[in-house]
Tab-separated table of C-alpha atoms in Angstrom:
chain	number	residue	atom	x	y	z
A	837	UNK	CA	-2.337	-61.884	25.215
A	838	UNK	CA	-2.419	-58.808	27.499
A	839	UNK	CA	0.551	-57.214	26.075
A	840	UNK	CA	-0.753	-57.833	22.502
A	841	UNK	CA	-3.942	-55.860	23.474
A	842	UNK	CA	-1.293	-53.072	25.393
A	843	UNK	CA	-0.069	-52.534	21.806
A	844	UNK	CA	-2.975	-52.684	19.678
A	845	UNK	CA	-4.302	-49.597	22.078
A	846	UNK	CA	-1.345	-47.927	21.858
A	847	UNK	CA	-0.864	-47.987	18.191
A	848	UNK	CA	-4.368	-47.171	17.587
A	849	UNK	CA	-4.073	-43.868	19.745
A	850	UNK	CA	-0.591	-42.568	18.062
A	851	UNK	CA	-2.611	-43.072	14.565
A	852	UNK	CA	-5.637	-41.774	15.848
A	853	UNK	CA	-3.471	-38.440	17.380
A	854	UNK	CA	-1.421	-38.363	14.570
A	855	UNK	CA	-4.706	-38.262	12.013
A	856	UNK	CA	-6.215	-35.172	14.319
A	857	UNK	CA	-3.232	-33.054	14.008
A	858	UNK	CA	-3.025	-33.692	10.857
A	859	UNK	CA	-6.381	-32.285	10.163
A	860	UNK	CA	-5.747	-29.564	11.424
A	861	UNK	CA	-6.358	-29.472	15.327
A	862	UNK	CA	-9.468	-30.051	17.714
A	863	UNK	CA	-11.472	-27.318	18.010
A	864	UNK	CA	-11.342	-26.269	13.927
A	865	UNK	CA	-12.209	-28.610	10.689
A	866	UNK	CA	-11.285	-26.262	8.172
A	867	UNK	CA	-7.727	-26.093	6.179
A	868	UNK	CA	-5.214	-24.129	7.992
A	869	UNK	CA	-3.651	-22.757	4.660
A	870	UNK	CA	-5.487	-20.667	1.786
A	871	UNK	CA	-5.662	-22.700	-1.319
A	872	UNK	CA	-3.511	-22.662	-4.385
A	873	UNK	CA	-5.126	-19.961	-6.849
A	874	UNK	CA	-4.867	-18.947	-10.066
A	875	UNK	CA	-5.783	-16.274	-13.160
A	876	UNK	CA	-2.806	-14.932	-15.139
A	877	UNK	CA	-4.737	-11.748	-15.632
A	878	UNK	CA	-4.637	-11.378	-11.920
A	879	UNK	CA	-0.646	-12.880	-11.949
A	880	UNK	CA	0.556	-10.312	-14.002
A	881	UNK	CA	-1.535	-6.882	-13.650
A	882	UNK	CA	-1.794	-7.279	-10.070
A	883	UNK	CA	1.879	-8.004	-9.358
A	884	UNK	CA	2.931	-4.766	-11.773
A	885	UNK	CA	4.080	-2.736	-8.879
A	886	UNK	CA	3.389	-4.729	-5.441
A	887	UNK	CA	3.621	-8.142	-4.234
A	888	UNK	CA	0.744	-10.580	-5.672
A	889	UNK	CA	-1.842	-10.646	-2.866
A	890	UNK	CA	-3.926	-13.791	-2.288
A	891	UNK	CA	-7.671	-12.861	-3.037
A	892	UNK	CA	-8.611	-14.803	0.619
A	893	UNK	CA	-7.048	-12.022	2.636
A	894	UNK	CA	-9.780	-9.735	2.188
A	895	UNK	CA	-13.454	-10.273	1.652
A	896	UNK	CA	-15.462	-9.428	-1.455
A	897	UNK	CA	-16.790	-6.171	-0.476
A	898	UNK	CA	-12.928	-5.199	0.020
A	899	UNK	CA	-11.921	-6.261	-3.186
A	900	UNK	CA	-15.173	-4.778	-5.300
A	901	UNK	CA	-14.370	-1.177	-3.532
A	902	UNK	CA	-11.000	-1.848	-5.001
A	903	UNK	CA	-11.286	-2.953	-8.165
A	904	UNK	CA	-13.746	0.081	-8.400
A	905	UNK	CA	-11.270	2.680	-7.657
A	906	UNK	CA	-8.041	1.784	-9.627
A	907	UNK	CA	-7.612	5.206	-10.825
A	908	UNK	CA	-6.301	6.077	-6.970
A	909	UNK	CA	-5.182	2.505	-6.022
A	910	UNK	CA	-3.136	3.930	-2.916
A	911	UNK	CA	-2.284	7.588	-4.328
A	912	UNK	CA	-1.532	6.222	-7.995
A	913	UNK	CA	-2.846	5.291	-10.856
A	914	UNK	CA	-3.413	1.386	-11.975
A	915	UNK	CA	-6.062	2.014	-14.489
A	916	UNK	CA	-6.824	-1.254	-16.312
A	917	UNK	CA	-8.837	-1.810	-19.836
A	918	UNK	CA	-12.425	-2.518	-19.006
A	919	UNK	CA	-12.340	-6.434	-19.946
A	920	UNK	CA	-9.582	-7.071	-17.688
A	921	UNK	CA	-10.626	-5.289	-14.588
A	922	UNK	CA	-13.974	-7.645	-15.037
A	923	UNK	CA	-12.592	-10.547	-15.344
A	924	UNK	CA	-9.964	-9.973	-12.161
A	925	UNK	CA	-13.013	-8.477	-10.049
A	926	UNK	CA	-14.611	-11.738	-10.273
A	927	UNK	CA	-11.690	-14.081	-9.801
A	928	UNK	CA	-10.981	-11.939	-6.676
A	929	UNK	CA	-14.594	-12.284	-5.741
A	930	UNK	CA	-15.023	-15.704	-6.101
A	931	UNK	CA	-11.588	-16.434	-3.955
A	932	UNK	CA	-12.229	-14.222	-1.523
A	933	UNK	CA	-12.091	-14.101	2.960
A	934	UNK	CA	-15.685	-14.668	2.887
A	935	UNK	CA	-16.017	-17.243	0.007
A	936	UNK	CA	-13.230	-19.353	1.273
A	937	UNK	CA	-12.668	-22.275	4.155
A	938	UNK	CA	-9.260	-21.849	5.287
A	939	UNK	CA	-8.233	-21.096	8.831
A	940	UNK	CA	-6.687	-17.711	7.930
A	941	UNK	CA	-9.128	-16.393	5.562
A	942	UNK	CA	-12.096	-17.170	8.347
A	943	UNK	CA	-9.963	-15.202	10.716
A	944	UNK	CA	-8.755	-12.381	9.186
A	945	UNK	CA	-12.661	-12.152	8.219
A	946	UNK	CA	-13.784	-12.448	11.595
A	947	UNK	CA	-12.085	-9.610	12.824
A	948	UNK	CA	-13.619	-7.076	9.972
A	949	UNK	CA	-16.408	-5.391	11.944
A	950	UNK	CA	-19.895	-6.205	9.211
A	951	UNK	CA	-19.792	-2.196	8.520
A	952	UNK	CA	-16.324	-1.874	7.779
A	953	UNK	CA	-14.570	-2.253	4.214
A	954	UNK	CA	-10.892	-1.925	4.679
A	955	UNK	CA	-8.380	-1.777	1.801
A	956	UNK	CA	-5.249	-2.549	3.678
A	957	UNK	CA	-4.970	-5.838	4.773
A	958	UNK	CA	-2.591	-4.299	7.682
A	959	UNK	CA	-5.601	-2.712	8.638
A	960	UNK	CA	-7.610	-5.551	10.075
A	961	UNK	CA	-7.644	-6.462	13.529
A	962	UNK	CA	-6.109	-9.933	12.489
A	963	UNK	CA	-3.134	-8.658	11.051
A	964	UNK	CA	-2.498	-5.871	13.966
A	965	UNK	CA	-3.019	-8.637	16.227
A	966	UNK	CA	-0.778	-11.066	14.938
A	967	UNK	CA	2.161	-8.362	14.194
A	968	UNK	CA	1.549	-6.654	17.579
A	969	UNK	CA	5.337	-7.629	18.615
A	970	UNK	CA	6.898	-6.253	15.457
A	971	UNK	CA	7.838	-2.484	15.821
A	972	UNK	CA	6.634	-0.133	13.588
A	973	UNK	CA	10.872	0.576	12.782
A	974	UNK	CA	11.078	-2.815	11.279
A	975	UNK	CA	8.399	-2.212	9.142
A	976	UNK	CA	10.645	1.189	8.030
A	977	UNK	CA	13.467	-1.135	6.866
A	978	UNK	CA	14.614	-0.057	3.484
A	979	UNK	CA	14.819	-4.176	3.124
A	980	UNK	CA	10.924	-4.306	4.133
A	981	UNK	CA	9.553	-0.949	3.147
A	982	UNK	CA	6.008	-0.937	5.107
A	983	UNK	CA	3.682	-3.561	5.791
A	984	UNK	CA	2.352	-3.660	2.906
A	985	UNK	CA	5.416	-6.069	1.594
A	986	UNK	CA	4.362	-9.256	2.955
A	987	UNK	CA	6.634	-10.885	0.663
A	988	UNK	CA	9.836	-9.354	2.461
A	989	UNK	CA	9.579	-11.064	5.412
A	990	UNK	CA	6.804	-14.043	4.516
A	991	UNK	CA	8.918	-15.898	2.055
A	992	UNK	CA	5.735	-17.636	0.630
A	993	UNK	CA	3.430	-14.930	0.716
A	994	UNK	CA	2.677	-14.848	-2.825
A	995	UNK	CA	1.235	-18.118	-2.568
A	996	UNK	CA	-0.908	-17.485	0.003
A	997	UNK	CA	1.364	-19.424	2.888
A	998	UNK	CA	2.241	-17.351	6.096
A	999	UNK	CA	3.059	-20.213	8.316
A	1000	UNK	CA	5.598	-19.374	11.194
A	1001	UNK	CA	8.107	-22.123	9.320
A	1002	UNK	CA	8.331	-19.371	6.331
A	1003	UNK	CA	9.061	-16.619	7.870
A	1004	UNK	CA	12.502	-14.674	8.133
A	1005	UNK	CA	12.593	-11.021	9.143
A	1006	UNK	CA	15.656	-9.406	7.018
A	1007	UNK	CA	17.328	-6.723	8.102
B	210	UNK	CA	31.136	-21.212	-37.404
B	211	UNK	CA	28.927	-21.357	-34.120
B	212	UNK	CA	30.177	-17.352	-32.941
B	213	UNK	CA	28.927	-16.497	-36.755
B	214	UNK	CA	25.493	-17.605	-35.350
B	215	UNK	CA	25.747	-16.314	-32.730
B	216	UNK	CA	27.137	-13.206	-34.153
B	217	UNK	CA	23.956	-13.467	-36.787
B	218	UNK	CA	21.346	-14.560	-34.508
B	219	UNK	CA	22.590	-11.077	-32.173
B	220	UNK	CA	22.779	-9.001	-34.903
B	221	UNK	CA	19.127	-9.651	-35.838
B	222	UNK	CA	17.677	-9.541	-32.894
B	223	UNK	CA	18.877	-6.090	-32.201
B	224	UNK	CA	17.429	-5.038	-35.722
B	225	UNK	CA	14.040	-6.590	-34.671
B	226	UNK	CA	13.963	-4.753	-31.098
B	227	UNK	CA	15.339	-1.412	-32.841
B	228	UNK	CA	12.244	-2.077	-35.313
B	229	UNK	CA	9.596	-2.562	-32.908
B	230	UNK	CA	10.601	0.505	-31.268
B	231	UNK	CA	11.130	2.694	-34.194
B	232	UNK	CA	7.499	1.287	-35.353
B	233	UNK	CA	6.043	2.836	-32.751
B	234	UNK	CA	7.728	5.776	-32.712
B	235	UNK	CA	6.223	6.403	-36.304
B	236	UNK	CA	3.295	5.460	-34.711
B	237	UNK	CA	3.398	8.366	-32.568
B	238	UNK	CA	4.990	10.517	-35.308
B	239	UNK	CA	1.479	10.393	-37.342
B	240	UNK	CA	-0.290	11.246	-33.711
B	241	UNK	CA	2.025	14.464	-33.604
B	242	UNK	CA	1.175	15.553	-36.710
B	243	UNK	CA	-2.317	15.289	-35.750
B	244	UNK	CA	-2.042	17.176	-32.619
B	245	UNK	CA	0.236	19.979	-33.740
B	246	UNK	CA	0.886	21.777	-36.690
B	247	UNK	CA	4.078	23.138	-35.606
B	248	UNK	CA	5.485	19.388	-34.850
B	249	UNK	CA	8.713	19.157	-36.740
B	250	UNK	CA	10.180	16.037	-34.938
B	251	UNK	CA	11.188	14.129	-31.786
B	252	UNK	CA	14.170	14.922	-30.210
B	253	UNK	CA	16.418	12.399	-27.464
B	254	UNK	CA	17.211	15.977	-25.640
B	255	UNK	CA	13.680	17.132	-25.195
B	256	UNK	CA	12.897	13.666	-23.994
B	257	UNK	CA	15.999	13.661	-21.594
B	258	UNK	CA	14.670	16.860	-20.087
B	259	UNK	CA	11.478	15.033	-19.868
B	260	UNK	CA	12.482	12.235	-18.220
B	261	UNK	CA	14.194	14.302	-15.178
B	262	UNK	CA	11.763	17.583	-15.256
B	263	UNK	CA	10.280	17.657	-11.468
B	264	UNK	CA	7.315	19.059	-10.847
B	265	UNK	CA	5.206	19.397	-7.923
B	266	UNK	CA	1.846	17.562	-7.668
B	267	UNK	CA	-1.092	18.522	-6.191
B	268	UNK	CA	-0.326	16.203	-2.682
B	269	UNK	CA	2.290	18.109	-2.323
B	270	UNK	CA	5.376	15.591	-3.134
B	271	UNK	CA	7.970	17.016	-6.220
B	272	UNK	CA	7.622	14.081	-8.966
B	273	UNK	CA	9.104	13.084	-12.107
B	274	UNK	CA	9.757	9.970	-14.140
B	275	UNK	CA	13.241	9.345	-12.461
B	276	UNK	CA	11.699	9.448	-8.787
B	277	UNK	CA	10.888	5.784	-9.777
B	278	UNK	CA	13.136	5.139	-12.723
B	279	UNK	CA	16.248	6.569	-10.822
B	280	UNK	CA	17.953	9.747	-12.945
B	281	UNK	CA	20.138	6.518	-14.798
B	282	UNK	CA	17.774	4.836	-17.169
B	283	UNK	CA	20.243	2.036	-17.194
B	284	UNK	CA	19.908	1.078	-13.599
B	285	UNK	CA	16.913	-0.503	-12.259
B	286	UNK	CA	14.017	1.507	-10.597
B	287	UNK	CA	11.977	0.840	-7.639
B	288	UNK	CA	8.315	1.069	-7.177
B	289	UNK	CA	6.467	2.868	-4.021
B	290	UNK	CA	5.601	-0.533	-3.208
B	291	UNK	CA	9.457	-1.602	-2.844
B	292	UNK	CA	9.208	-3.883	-5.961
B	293	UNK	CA	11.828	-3.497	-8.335
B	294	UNK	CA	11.476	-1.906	-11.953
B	295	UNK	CA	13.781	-3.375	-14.882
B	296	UNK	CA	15.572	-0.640	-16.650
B	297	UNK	CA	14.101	1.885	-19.247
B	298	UNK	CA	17.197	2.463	-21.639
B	299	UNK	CA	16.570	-0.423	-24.357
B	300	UNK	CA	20.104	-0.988	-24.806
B	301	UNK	CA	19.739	-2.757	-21.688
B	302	UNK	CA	16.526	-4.209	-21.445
B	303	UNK	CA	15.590	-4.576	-25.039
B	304	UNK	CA	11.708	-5.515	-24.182
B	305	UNK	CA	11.301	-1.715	-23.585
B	306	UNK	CA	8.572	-0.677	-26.318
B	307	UNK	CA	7.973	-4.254	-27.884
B	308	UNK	CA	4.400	-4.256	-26.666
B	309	UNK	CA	2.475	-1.654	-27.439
B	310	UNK	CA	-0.629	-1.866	-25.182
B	311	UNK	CA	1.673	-2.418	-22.426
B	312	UNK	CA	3.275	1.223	-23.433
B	313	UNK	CA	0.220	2.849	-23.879
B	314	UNK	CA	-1.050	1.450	-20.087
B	315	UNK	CA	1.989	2.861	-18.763
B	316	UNK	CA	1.609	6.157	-20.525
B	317	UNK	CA	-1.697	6.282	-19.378
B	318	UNK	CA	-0.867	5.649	-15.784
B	319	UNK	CA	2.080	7.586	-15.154
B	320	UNK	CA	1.629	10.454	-16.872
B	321	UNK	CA	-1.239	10.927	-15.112
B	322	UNK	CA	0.633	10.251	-11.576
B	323	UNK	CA	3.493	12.770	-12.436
B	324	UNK	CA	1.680	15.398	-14.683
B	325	UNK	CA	-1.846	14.982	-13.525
B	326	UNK	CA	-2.945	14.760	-17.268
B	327	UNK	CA	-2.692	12.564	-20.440
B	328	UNK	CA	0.926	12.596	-22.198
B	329	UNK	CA	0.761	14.287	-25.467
B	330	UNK	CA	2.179	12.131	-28.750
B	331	UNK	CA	4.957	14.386	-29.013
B	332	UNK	CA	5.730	14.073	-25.297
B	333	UNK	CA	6.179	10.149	-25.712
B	334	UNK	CA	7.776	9.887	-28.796
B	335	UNK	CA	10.919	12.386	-27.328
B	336	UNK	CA	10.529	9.837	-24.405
B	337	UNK	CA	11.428	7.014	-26.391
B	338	UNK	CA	13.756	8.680	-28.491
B	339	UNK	CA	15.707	9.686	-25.072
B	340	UNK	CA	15.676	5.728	-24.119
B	341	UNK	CA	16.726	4.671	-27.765
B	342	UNK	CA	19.558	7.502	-27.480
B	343	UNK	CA	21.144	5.597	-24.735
B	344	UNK	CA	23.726	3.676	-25.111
C-alpha cells in the first residue's frame, strides 16, 4: 500500500513538472514564440529586397513611422501604391511588440525606452543584449552582410522563430 | 511525338513572353512620342549604356543599375540587404516585363535611387530593348 502511494506521488510530480515546462516556465504565462502570421501583401512587398520581418519585433509606433517614410526606407526607395501601404500598415499594427503576448515580443518591447521609436530592430536594447557576444566582424561576413539579415544566421527567422535550436552562424 | 510538344509548348511560350514584353514596349513607344518630338526609336545600345552609366548621387556613393544587377544582366544581382535578385536579361528569366505594375514600381523606385528623378519613357523602353537584345 505504501509503495503504491510512493508512485502515485511520484507520477503526479513528473506530469505536474512536465505540464509547467511545457507552458512555458515559472515565473512567465505567456507563449515563448511569436505566433504564425499572415497577409500576402505584407509576404511579398515586404520581402522585395530584405528578409520578411515578423510584425511582433517592433511595436506599432515603429512600424507607423515606417510605413510613413517608404520613400527613404534605409537610404532607398520602396514606394508602394496607396491601397497597399494601408492595408500592410494595419496588418503590421495589429501584429505588433505591443499588441502581442509572446515572450519575445514583450521583451524586445520592454527594453524600448516609452520616448523612443527605433527603426532597426538591432537597435533595441533586447537585441544588443542578446547579441552582445557576437563581434561586430561576424556581422561583416559577406555570408551575413549586417545585422539586419536575421535570416542568415536564424534559420527560421522569417517565421518569427529565433530559438537557440535554430540557429547556425555561417561563415 | 512527346519532344513535338514539348518542342510546341516551348516554342509558344517564348512567343507569349516575347509578346508581353514587346506590348509594353509599344506601350512606352506611344509615351515617347508624347514626351518628345524628336523620339525616333528605342535602341538596345542606348539602353546598354544605360544600364552601366555611373553616376554619383547626392550621398556621395557612384551608382548605376549594375551596382545591384551586376554589369552581366544574365547573372543574378544582389540587393543592399544581401537578398538575391533573379536576372534582368529575359532570355534567362523570361518573367522580366510580364507584369506591368510590377515594372512600373520598379521604375519608379530605382530610378529614383540611381538618378534622383523619374525615368523618362524613352529611358525605359532602350532599357528593355537592352534586356530583350540579350541573348
Amino acid at each position: 500500500m505504501k509503495k503504491w502511494l510512493q508512485f502515485l506521488v511520484l507520477i503526479t510530480s513528473i506530469s505536474a513538472t512536465s505540464a509547467l515546462l511545457a507552458s512555458g516556465g515559472f515565473s512567465d504565462n505567456s507563449k515563448q514564440a511569436m505566433p504564425v502570421v499572415a497577409n500576402a501583401k505584407w509576404k511579398t512587398e515586404c520581402s522585395g529586397c530584405h528578409m520578411l520581418y515578423h510584425p511582433g519585433l517592433l511595436p506599432e509606433r515603429s512600424w507607423n513611422k515606417m510605413m510613413a517614410g517608404l520613400d527613404k526606407h534605409f537610404g532607398e526607395n520602396a514606394s508602394l501604391d496607396d491601397a497597399s501601404r494601408d492595408e500592410i500598415a494595419r496588418f503590421l499594427a495589429l501584429n505588433s511588440a505591443d499588441k502581442q503576448d509572446n515572450r519575445r515580443s514583450n521583451r524586445i518591447n520592454q527594453s524600448i525606452a516609452a520616448g523612443a521609436t527605433p527603426l532597426r530592430i538591432s537597435q533595441t536594447r533586447y537585441f544588443t543584449s542578446k547579441h552582445d557576444e557576437i563581434a561586430a566582424s561576424t556581422f561583416k561576413r559577406k555570408s551575413i552582410g549586417s545585422a539586419a539579415n536575421c535570416v542568415a544566421c536564424h534559420q527560421a527567422a522569417e517565421k518569427g522563430d529565433f530559438s537557440e535550436s535554430q540557429i547556425r552562424i555561417p561563415r | 511525338m512527346r519532344k513535338a510538344y514539348l518542342f510546341l509548348a516551348l516554342f509558344f511560350s517564348q512567343q507569349a513572353v516575347a509578346e508581353s514584353a514587346s506590348s509594353l514596349l509599344k506601350k512606352y513607344e506611344l509615351l515617347a512620342k508624347q514626351e518628345s518630338a524628336a523620339f525616333v526609336g528605342f535602341a538596345a545600345d542606348k539602353g546598354e549604356r544605360f544600364f552601366h552609366a555611373e553616376r554619383l548621387h547626392s550621398d556621395g556613393k557612384k551608382v548605376s543599375c549594375a551596382t545591384c544587377h551586376t554589369a552581366d544582366p544574365r547573372k543574378p544581382g544582389k540587393t543592399r540587404a544581401n537578398k538575391v535578385i533573379e536576372a534582368m536579361a529575359i532570355s534567362v528569366n523570361p518573367q522580366r516585363f510580364s507584369d506591368e505594375a510590377k515594372v512600373e514600381k520598379w521604375f519608379g523606385r530605382n530610378c529614383k535611387d540611381v538618378l534622383e528623378r523619374a525615368c523618362t519613357a524613352e529611358e525605359k523602353g532602350d532599357f528593355i530593348a537592352y534586356l530583350l537584345s540579350i541573348k
